[in-house]
Amino acid sequence: QKEVEQNSGPLSVPEGAIASLNCTYSDRGSQSFFWYRQYSGKSPELIMFIYSNGDKEDGRFTAQLNKASQYVSLLIRDSQPSDSATYLCAVNSLRTGGTSYGKLTFGQGTILTVHP
Amino acid sequence: DAGVIQSPRHEVTEMGQEVTLRCKPISGHDYLFWYRQTMMRGLELLIYFNNNVPIDDSGMPEDRFSAKMPNASFSTLKIQPSEPRDSAVYFCASSSKSYNEQFFGPGTRLTVL
């Protein structure tokens, strides 16, 4: 089982629709969760981060976290063609033994295409 | 803020040659990360530093790869000798704390012929 798995995609939605991106993780000790967007040929850029169970909204983006189910998702409302990109889920894990460190484990990414 | 700076942006070399990639993190950030991205394997963490000290190098694929951080504003990733399978985009990222977001540089696209 991969440490971080994302829905395989590619995902295609019409302009104005809601895009739903999903991610599961295997390490129950994971504490923080990030969604990055990567345009073709560019570097990843952070869209959202979430630490607590529940929903976190930022503009058209909503991150949802359920630690019991080890599941994190990203919803994009009113999708625009400019949202077409690869979306990477990343999870920050704590080393057992009490020493925290900053390693992020990334999923394989989901390619999203928003068509006019 | 200039962001994370990487050089060169593109590198084409022949198998067996030494390759050195460079990174300047964002000023004040005390974590620095080196990643490699390929279509097959996605984004992989190679090594990361905290306060210039290597913390986890378990992602370094083999002894041909080495990384250094001689001071807070500079790091290098060296491949010697390079092989065609090393062709990838190499990203450097930095962050201010272990839980905070990582800011990525523009990447170095390496092609080994």
PDB file of C-alpha atoms in Angstrom:
ATOM      1  CA  GLN A   1       0.000   0.000   0.000  1.00  0.00           C
ATOM      2  CA  LYS A   2       1.324   3.395  -0.962  1.00  0.00           C
ATOM      3  CA  GLU A   3       1.749   5.902   1.839  1.00  0.00           C
ATOM      4  CA  VAL A   4      -0.360   8.524   0.082  1.00  0.00           C
ATOM      5  CA  GLU A   5      -2.839   7.599  -2.628  1.00  0.00           C
ATOM      6  CA  GLN A   6      -4.885   9.875  -4.812  1.00  0.00           C
ATOM      7  CA  ASN A   7      -7.783   9.125  -7.134  1.00  0.00           C
ATOM      8  CA  SER A   8      -6.055   8.156 -10.318  1.00  0.00           C
ATOM      9  CA  GLY A   9      -7.769  10.503 -12.740  1.00  0.00           C
ATOM     10  CA  PRO A  10      -7.520  12.171 -15.057  1.00  0.00           C
ATOM     11  CA  LEU A  11     -10.568  14.099 -13.954  1.00  0.00           C
ATOM     12  CA  SER A  12     -12.516  16.162 -16.438  1.00  0.00           C
ATOM     13  CA  VAL A  13     -15.261  18.561 -15.387  1.00  0.00           C
ATOM     14  CA  PRO A  14     -17.190  21.288 -17.214  1.00  0.00           C
ATOM     15  CA  GLU A  15     -16.604  24.917 -16.386  1.00  0.00           C
ATOM     16  CA  GLY A  16     -18.667  25.978 -13.398  1.00  0.00           C
ATOM     17  CA  ALA A  17     -18.924  22.484 -11.916  1.00  0.00           C
ATOM     18  CA  ILE A  18     -17.489  21.196  -8.645  1.00  0.00           C
ATOM     19  CA  ALA A  19     -14.264  19.226  -8.912  1.00  0.00           C
ATOM     20  CA  SER A  20     -13.628  16.696  -6.162  1.00  0.00           C
ATOM     21  CA  LEU A  21     -10.127  15.422  -5.506  1.00  0.00           C
ATOM     22  CA  ASN A  22      -9.502  12.666  -2.992  1.00  0.00           C
ATOM     23  CA  CYS A  23      -6.530  11.396  -1.035  1.00  0.00           C
ATOM     24  CA  THR A  24      -5.971   8.629   1.506  1.00  0.00           C
ATOM     25  CA  TYR A  25      -2.909   8.118   3.666  1.00  0.00           C
ATOM     26  CA  SER A  26      -1.561   5.167   5.612  1.00  0.00           C
ATOM     27  CA  ASP A  27       0.289   6.755   8.561  1.00  0.00           C
ATOM     28  CA  ARG A  28      -2.146   7.348  11.427  1.00  0.00           C
ATOM     29  CA  GLY A  29       0.416   9.621  13.057  1.00  0.00           C
ATOM     30  CA  SER A  30       0.135  12.158  10.244  1.00  0.00           C
ATOM     31  CA  GLN A  31      -0.518  15.625  11.567  1.00  0.00           C
ATOM     32  CA  SER A  32      -0.738  18.062   8.689  1.00  0.00           C
ATOM     33  CA  PHE A  33      -2.055  17.842   5.173  1.00  0.00           C
ATOM     34  CA  PHE A  34      -1.393  19.942   2.125  1.00  0.00           C
ATOM     35  CA  TRP A  35      -2.796  20.372  -1.345  1.00  0.00           C
ATOM     36  CA  TYR A  36      -0.426  21.634  -4.020  1.00  0.00           C
ATOM     37  CA  ARG A  37      -1.262  22.638  -7.569  1.00  0.00           C
ATOM     38  CA  GLN A  38       1.264  22.093 -10.345  1.00  0.00           C
ATOM     39  CA  TYR A  39       0.848  23.525 -13.806  1.00  0.00           C
ATOM     40  CA  SER A  40       2.613  21.738 -16.626  1.00  0.00           C
ATOM     41  CA  GLY A  41       6.303  22.606 -16.634  1.00  0.00           C
ATOM     42  CA  LYS A  42       6.055  24.552 -13.378  1.00  0.00           C
ATOM     43  CA  SER A  43       6.823  23.863  -9.738  1.00  0.00           C
ATOM     44  CA  PRO A  44       4.223  22.867  -7.141  1.00  0.00           C
ATOM     45  CA  GLU A  45       2.505  25.725  -5.313  1.00  0.00           C
ATOM     46  CA  LEU A  46       0.491  25.443  -2.129  1.00  0.00           C
ATOM     47  CA  ILE A  47      -3.270  25.886  -2.343  1.00  0.00           C
ATOM     48  CA  MET A  48      -4.486  24.738   1.048  1.00  0.00           C
ATOM     49  CA  PHE A  49      -3.321  23.147   4.255  1.00  0.00           C
ATOM     50  CA  ILE A  50      -5.422  21.575   6.985  1.00  0.00           C
ATOM     51  CA  TYR A  51      -4.531  20.251  10.418  1.00  0.00           C
ATOM     52  CA  SER A  52      -7.869  19.574  12.135  1.00  0.00           C
ATOM     53  CA  ASN A  53     -10.785  17.338  11.317  1.00  0.00           C
ATOM     54  CA  GLY A  54     -13.560  19.028   9.395  1.00  0.00           C
ATOM     55  CA  ASP A  55     -13.719  21.542   6.597  1.00  0.00           C
ATOM     56  CA  LYS A  56     -11.545  24.510   5.791  1.00  0.00           C
ATOM     57  CA  GLU A  57     -12.662  26.971   3.153  1.00  0.00           C
ATOM     58  CA  ASP A  58     -10.617  29.470   1.182  1.00  0.00           C
ATOM     59  CA  GLY A  59     -12.439  31.155  -1.652  1.00  0.00           C
ATOM     60  CA  ARG A  60     -13.516  28.527  -4.157  1.00  0.00           C
ATOM     61  CA  PHE A  61     -11.445  25.846  -2.439  1.00  0.00           C
ATOM     62  CA  THR A  62     -12.529  23.625   0.463  1.00  0.00           C
ATOM     63  CA  ALA A  63     -10.268  21.082   2.128  1.00  0.00           C
ATOM     64  CA  GLN A  64     -11.880  18.306   4.130  1.00  0.00           C
ATOM     65  CA  LEU A  65     -10.079  16.103   6.643  1.00  0.00           C
ATOM     66  CA  ASN A  66     -11.244  12.933   8.357  1.00  0.00           C
ATOM     67  CA  LYS A  67      -8.435  11.486  10.436  1.00  0.00           C
ATOM     68  CA  ALA A  68     -10.478   8.481  11.569  1.00  0.00           C
ATOM     69  CA  SER A  69     -10.901   7.437   7.948  1.00  0.00           C
ATOM     70  CA  GLN A  70      -7.413   8.698   7.000  1.00  0.00           C
ATOM     71  CA  TYR A  71      -8.949  10.704   4.216  1.00  0.00           C
ATOM     72  CA  VAL A  72      -8.434  14.214   2.920  1.00  0.00           C
ATOM     73  CA  SER A  73     -10.155  15.855  -0.010  1.00  0.00           C
ATOM     74  CA  LEU A  74     -10.155  19.072  -1.982  1.00  0.00           C
ATOM     75  CA  LEU A  75     -13.282  20.555  -3.513  1.00  0.00           C
ATOM     76  CA  ILE A  76     -13.056  23.238  -6.156  1.00  0.00           C
ATOM     77  CA  ARG A  77     -16.308  25.101  -6.673  1.00  0.00           C
ATOM     78  CA  ASP A  78     -17.164  26.986  -9.848  1.00  0.00           C
ATOM     79  CA  SER A  79     -14.261  25.316 -11.657  1.00  0.00           C
ATOM     80  CA  GLN A  80     -12.479  27.448 -14.240  1.00  0.00           C
ATOM     81  CA  PRO A  81     -10.272  26.423 -17.161  1.00  0.00           C
ATOM     82  CA  SER A  82      -7.392  28.053 -15.259  1.00  0.00           C
ATOM     83  CA  ASP A  83      -7.829  25.354 -12.587  1.00  0.00           C
ATOM     84  CA  SER A  84      -6.631  22.755 -15.093  1.00  0.00           C
ATOM     85  CA  ALA A  85      -3.474  21.349 -13.522  1.00  0.00           C
ATOM     86  CA  THR A  86      -2.116  18.422 -11.552  1.00  0.00           C
ATOM     87  CA  TYR A  87      -3.154  18.442  -7.903  1.00  0.00           C
ATOM     88  CA  LEU A  88      -0.792  16.874  -5.382  1.00  0.00           C
ATOM     89  CA  CYS A  89      -1.800  15.717  -1.937  1.00  0.00           C
ATOM     90  CA  ALA A  90       1.015  15.813   0.642  1.00  0.00           C
ATOM     91  CA  VAL A  91       1.134  14.508   4.175  1.00  0.00           C
ATOM     92  CA  ASN A  92       3.495  15.479   6.985  1.00  0.00           C
ATOM     93  CA  SER A  93       4.338  12.614   9.277  1.00  0.00           C
ATOM     94  CA  LEU A  94       5.920  12.541  12.678  1.00  0.00           C
ATOM     95  CA  ARG A  95       8.786  10.224  13.370  1.00  0.00           C
ATOM     96  CA  THR A  96       7.974   7.713  16.070  1.00  0.00           C
ATOM     97  CA  GLY A  97       9.817   8.317  19.278  1.00  0.00           C
ATOM     98  CA  GLY A  98       8.695  11.882  19.620  1.00  0.00           C
ATOM     99  CA  THR A  99      11.019  13.630  17.217  1.00  0.00           C
ATOM    100  CA  SER A 100       9.057  15.614  14.718  1.00  0.00           C
ATOM    101  CA  TYR A 101      10.457  16.460  11.368  1.00  0.00           C
ATOM    102  CA  GLY A 102       9.388  18.100   8.195  1.00  0.00           C
ATOM    103  CA  LYS A 103       9.189  15.304   5.683  1.00  0.00           C
ATOM    104  CA  LEU A 104       6.296  15.569   3.243  1.00  0.00           C
ATOM    105  CA  THR A 105       5.122  12.478   1.413  1.00  0.00           C
ATOM    106  CA  PHE A 106       3.383  13.268  -1.856  1.00  0.00           C
ATOM    107  CA  GLY A 107       0.741  11.337  -3.731  1.00  0.00           C
ATOM    108  CA  GLN A 108       1.093  10.662  -7.426  1.00  0.00           C
ATOM    109  CA  GLY A 109      -1.188  13.553  -8.292  1.00  0.00           C
ATOM    110  CA  THR A 110      -4.520  13.870 -10.070  1.00  0.00           C
ATOM    111  CA  ILE A 111      -4.713  15.628 -13.405  1.00  0.00           C
ATOM    112  CA  LEU A 112      -7.717  17.928 -13.570  1.00  0.00           C
ATOM    113  CA  THR A 113      -9.049  19.335 -16.816  1.00  0.00           C
ATOM    114  CA  VAL A 114     -11.793  21.944 -16.776  1.00  0.00           C
ATOM    115  CA  HIS A 115     -13.357  22.297 -20.208  1.00  0.00           C
ATOM    116  CA  PRO A 116     -15.321  25.349 -21.325  1.00  0.00           C
TER     117      PRO A 116
ATOM    118  CA  ASP B   1      11.207  38.088  -1.530  1.00  0.00           C
ATOM    119  CA  ALA B   2      13.039  36.332  -4.343  1.00  0.00           C
ATOM    120  CA  GLY B   3      11.740  32.881  -3.486  1.00  0.00           C
ATOM    121  CA  VAL B   4      13.798  29.719  -3.784  1.00  0.00           C
ATOM    122  CA  ILE B   5      16.446  30.062  -6.465  1.00  0.00           C
ATOM    123  CA  GLN B   6      17.802  27.121  -8.423  1.00  0.00           C
ATOM    124  CA  SER B   7      20.477  26.892 -11.046  1.00  0.00           C
ATOM    125  CA  PRO B   8      20.876  25.888 -13.724  1.00  0.00           C
ATOM    126  CA  ARG B   9      17.298  25.733 -15.010  1.00  0.00           C
ATOM    127  CA  HIS B  10      18.244  23.217 -17.679  1.00  0.00           C
ATOM    128  CA  GLU B  11      21.191  20.881 -17.855  1.00  0.00           C
ATOM    129  CA  VAL B  12      22.068  18.516 -20.659  1.00  0.00           C
ATOM    130  CA  THR B  13      25.047  16.279 -20.105  1.00  0.00           C
ATOM    131  CA  GLU B  14      26.506  13.008 -21.253  1.00  0.00           C
ATOM    132  CA  MET B  15      26.524   9.798 -19.297  1.00  0.00           C
ATOM    133  CA  GLY B  16      29.442   9.604 -16.923  1.00  0.00           C
ATOM    134  CA  GLN B  17      29.786  13.341 -16.407  1.00  0.00           C
ATOM    135  CA  GLU B  18      29.480  15.055 -13.050  1.00  0.00           C
ATOM    136  CA  VAL B  19      26.407  17.216 -12.528  1.00  0.00           C
ATOM    137  CA  THR B  20      26.006  19.836  -9.809  1.00  0.00           C
ATOM    138  CA  LEU B  21      22.669  21.431  -9.046  1.00  0.00           C
ATOM    139  CA  ARG B  22      22.459  24.508  -6.852  1.00  0.00           C
ATOM    140  CA  CYS B  23      19.851  25.958  -4.558  1.00  0.00           C
ATOM    141  CA  LYS B  24      19.428  29.122  -2.526  1.00  0.00           C
ATOM    142  CA  PRO B  25      16.565  28.836  -0.006  1.00  0.00           C
ATOM    143  CA  ILE B  26      14.353  31.663   1.135  1.00  0.00           C
ATOM    144  CA  SER B  27      16.164  33.763   3.710  1.00  0.00           C
ATOM    145  CA  GLY B  28      15.222  32.750   7.235  1.00  0.00           C
ATOM    146  CA  HIS B  29      14.022  29.284   6.302  1.00  0.00           C
ATOM    147  CA  ASP B  30      15.824  26.611   8.266  1.00  0.00           C
ATOM    148  CA  TYR B  31      14.584  23.558   6.356  1.00  0.00           C
ATOM    149  CA  LEU B  32      15.789  22.699   2.860  1.00  0.00           C
ATOM    150  CA  PHE B  33      14.533  19.812   0.755  1.00  0.00           C
ATOM    151  CA  TRP B  34      15.723  18.215  -2.488  1.00  0.00           C
ATOM    152  CA  TYR B  35      13.109  16.388  -4.602  1.00  0.00           C
ATOM    153  CA  ARG B  36      13.187  14.546  -7.903  1.00  0.00           C
ATOM    154  CA  GLN B  37      10.132  14.330 -10.146  1.00  0.00           C
ATOM    155  CA  THR B  38       9.552  11.874 -12.982  1.00  0.00           C
ATOM    156  CA  MET B  39       6.426  10.707 -14.757  1.00  0.00           C
ATOM    157  CA  MET B  40       6.925   7.173 -13.508  1.00  0.00           C
ATOM    158  CA  ARG B  41       7.737   7.842  -9.844  1.00  0.00           C
ATOM    159  CA  GLY B  42       6.137  11.219  -9.202  1.00  0.00           C
ATOM    160  CA  LEU B  43       7.679  13.600  -6.674  1.00  0.00           C
ATOM    161  CA  GLU B  44      10.233  11.906  -4.446  1.00  0.00           C
ATOM    162  CA  LEU B  45      12.087  13.371  -1.498  1.00  0.00           C
ATOM    163  CA  LEU B  46      15.812  12.748  -1.840  1.00  0.00           C
ATOM    164  CA  ILE B  47      17.235  14.453   1.233  1.00  0.00           C
ATOM    165  CA  TYR B  48      16.477  17.281   3.590  1.00  0.00           C
ATOM    166  CA  PHE B  49      18.436  19.540   5.913  1.00  0.00           C
ATOM    167  CA  ASN B  50      17.560  21.339   9.114  1.00  0.00           C
ATOM    168  CA  ASN B  51      19.867  24.188  10.099  1.00  0.00           C
ATOM    169  CA  ASN B  52      22.377  22.994   7.484  1.00  0.00           C
ATOM    170  CA  VAL B  53      22.516  19.469   8.937  1.00  0.00           C
ATOM    171  CA  PRO B  54      21.295  16.508   6.839  1.00  0.00           C
ATOM    172  CA  ILE B  55      18.372  14.899   8.678  1.00  0.00           C
ATOM    173  CA  ASP B  56      17.083  12.233   6.335  1.00  0.00           C
ATOM    174  CA  ASP B  57      18.895  11.015   3.235  1.00  0.00           C
ATOM    175  CA  SER B  58      16.990   7.763   2.886  1.00  0.00           C
ATOM    176  CA  GLY B  59      15.617   8.888  -0.468  1.00  0.00           C
ATOM    177  CA  MET B  60      19.016   9.316  -2.095  1.00  0.00           C
ATOM    178  CA  PRO B  61      18.972   6.596  -4.740  1.00  0.00           C
ATOM    179  CA  GLU B  62      22.597   5.515  -4.514  1.00  0.00           C
ATOM    180  CA  ASP B  63      26.127   6.575  -3.704  1.00  0.00           C
ATOM    181  CA  ARG B  64      26.401   8.482  -6.946  1.00  0.00           C
ATOM    182  CA  PHE B  65      24.217  11.146  -5.342  1.00  0.00           C
ATOM    183  CA  SER B  66      25.502  13.497  -2.667  1.00  0.00           C
ATOM    184  CA  ALA B  67      24.207  16.718  -1.157  1.00  0.00           C
ATOM    185  CA  LYS B  68      25.769  19.424   0.939  1.00  0.00           C
ATOM    186  CA  MET B  69      24.645  22.555   2.703  1.00  0.00           C
ATOM    187  CA  PRO B  70      27.747  24.516   3.702  1.00  0.00           C
ATOM    188  CA  ASN B  71      25.736  27.471   4.984  1.00  0.00           C
ATOM    189  CA  ALA B  72      22.163  28.644   5.485  1.00  0.00           C
ATOM    190  CA  SER B  73      21.908  30.196   2.048  1.00  0.00           C
ATOM    191  CA  PHE B  74      23.333  27.563  -0.243  1.00  0.00           C
ATOM    192  CA  SER B  75      22.992  23.861  -1.018  1.00  0.00           C
ATOM    193  CA  THR B  76      24.231  21.577  -3.774  1.00  0.00           C
ATOM    194  CA  LEU B  77      23.096  18.242  -5.125  1.00  0.00           C
ATOM    195  CA  LYS B  78      25.799  16.385  -7.005  1.00  0.00           C
ATOM    196  CA  ILE B  79      25.530  13.341  -9.248  1.00  0.00           C
ATOM    197  CA  GLN B  80      28.771  11.628 -10.140  1.00  0.00           C
ATOM    198  CA  PRO B  81      28.833   9.809 -12.513  1.00  0.00           C
ATOM    199  CA  SER B  82      25.504  10.662 -14.109  1.00  0.00           C
ATOM    200  CA  GLU B  83      23.391   8.062 -15.909  1.00  0.00           C
ATOM    201  CA  PRO B  84      20.461   8.386 -18.347  1.00  0.00           C
ATOM    202  CA  ARG B  85      18.046   7.158 -15.668  1.00  0.00           C
ATOM    203  CA  ASP B  86      18.894  10.260 -13.614  1.00  0.00           C
ATOM    204  CA  SER B  87      17.046  12.387 -16.168  1.00  0.00           C
ATOM    205  CA  ALA B  88      14.294  14.176 -14.250  1.00  0.00           C
ATOM    206  CA  VAL B  89      13.257  17.525 -12.857  1.00  0.00           C
ATOM    207  CA  TYR B  90      15.009  18.269  -9.584  1.00  0.00           C
ATOM    208  CA  PHE B  91      13.268  20.645  -7.195  1.00  0.00           C
ATOM    209  CA  CYS B  92      14.618  22.392  -4.156  1.00  0.00           C
ATOM    210  CA  ALA B  93      12.163  23.602  -1.509  1.00  0.00           C
ATOM    211  CA  SER B  94      12.471  25.402   1.787  1.00  0.00           C
ATOM    212  CA  SER B  95      10.273  26.002   4.808  1.00  0.00           C
ATOM    213  CA  SER B  96      10.494  27.914   8.042  1.00  0.00           C
ATOM    214  CA  LYS B  97       9.231  25.168  10.348  1.00  0.00           C
ATOM    215  CA  SER B  98       8.647  21.483   9.990  1.00  0.00           C
ATOM    216  CA  TYR B  99       4.873  21.888   9.829  1.00  0.00           C
ATOM    217  CA  ASN B 100       4.764  24.849   7.541  1.00  0.00           C
ATOM    218  CA  GLU B 101       4.332  24.901   3.828  1.00  0.00           C
ATOM    219  CA  GLN B 102       7.271  24.178   1.638  1.00  0.00           C
ATOM    220  CA  PHE B 103       8.081  26.720  -1.038  1.00  0.00           C
ATOM    221  CA  PHE B 104       9.429  25.184  -4.211  1.00  0.00           C
ATOM    222  CA  GLY B 105      12.029  26.569  -6.549  1.00  0.00           C
ATOM    223  CA  PRO B 106      11.499  26.549 -10.332  1.00  0.00           C
ATOM    224  CA  GLY B 107      13.364  23.272 -10.718  1.00  0.00           C
ATOM    225  CA  THR B 108      16.285  22.044 -12.797  1.00  0.00           C
ATOM    226  CA  ARG B 109      15.438  19.885 -15.787  1.00  0.00           C
ATOM    227  CA  LEU B 110      18.277  17.398 -16.139  1.00  0.00           C
ATOM    228  CA  THR B 111      18.800  15.364 -19.275  1.00  0.00           C
ATOM    229  CA  VAL B 112      21.551  12.756 -19.312  1.00  0.00           C
ATOM    230  CA  LEU B 113      22.309  11.434 -22.780  1.00  0.00           C
TER     231      LEU B 113
END
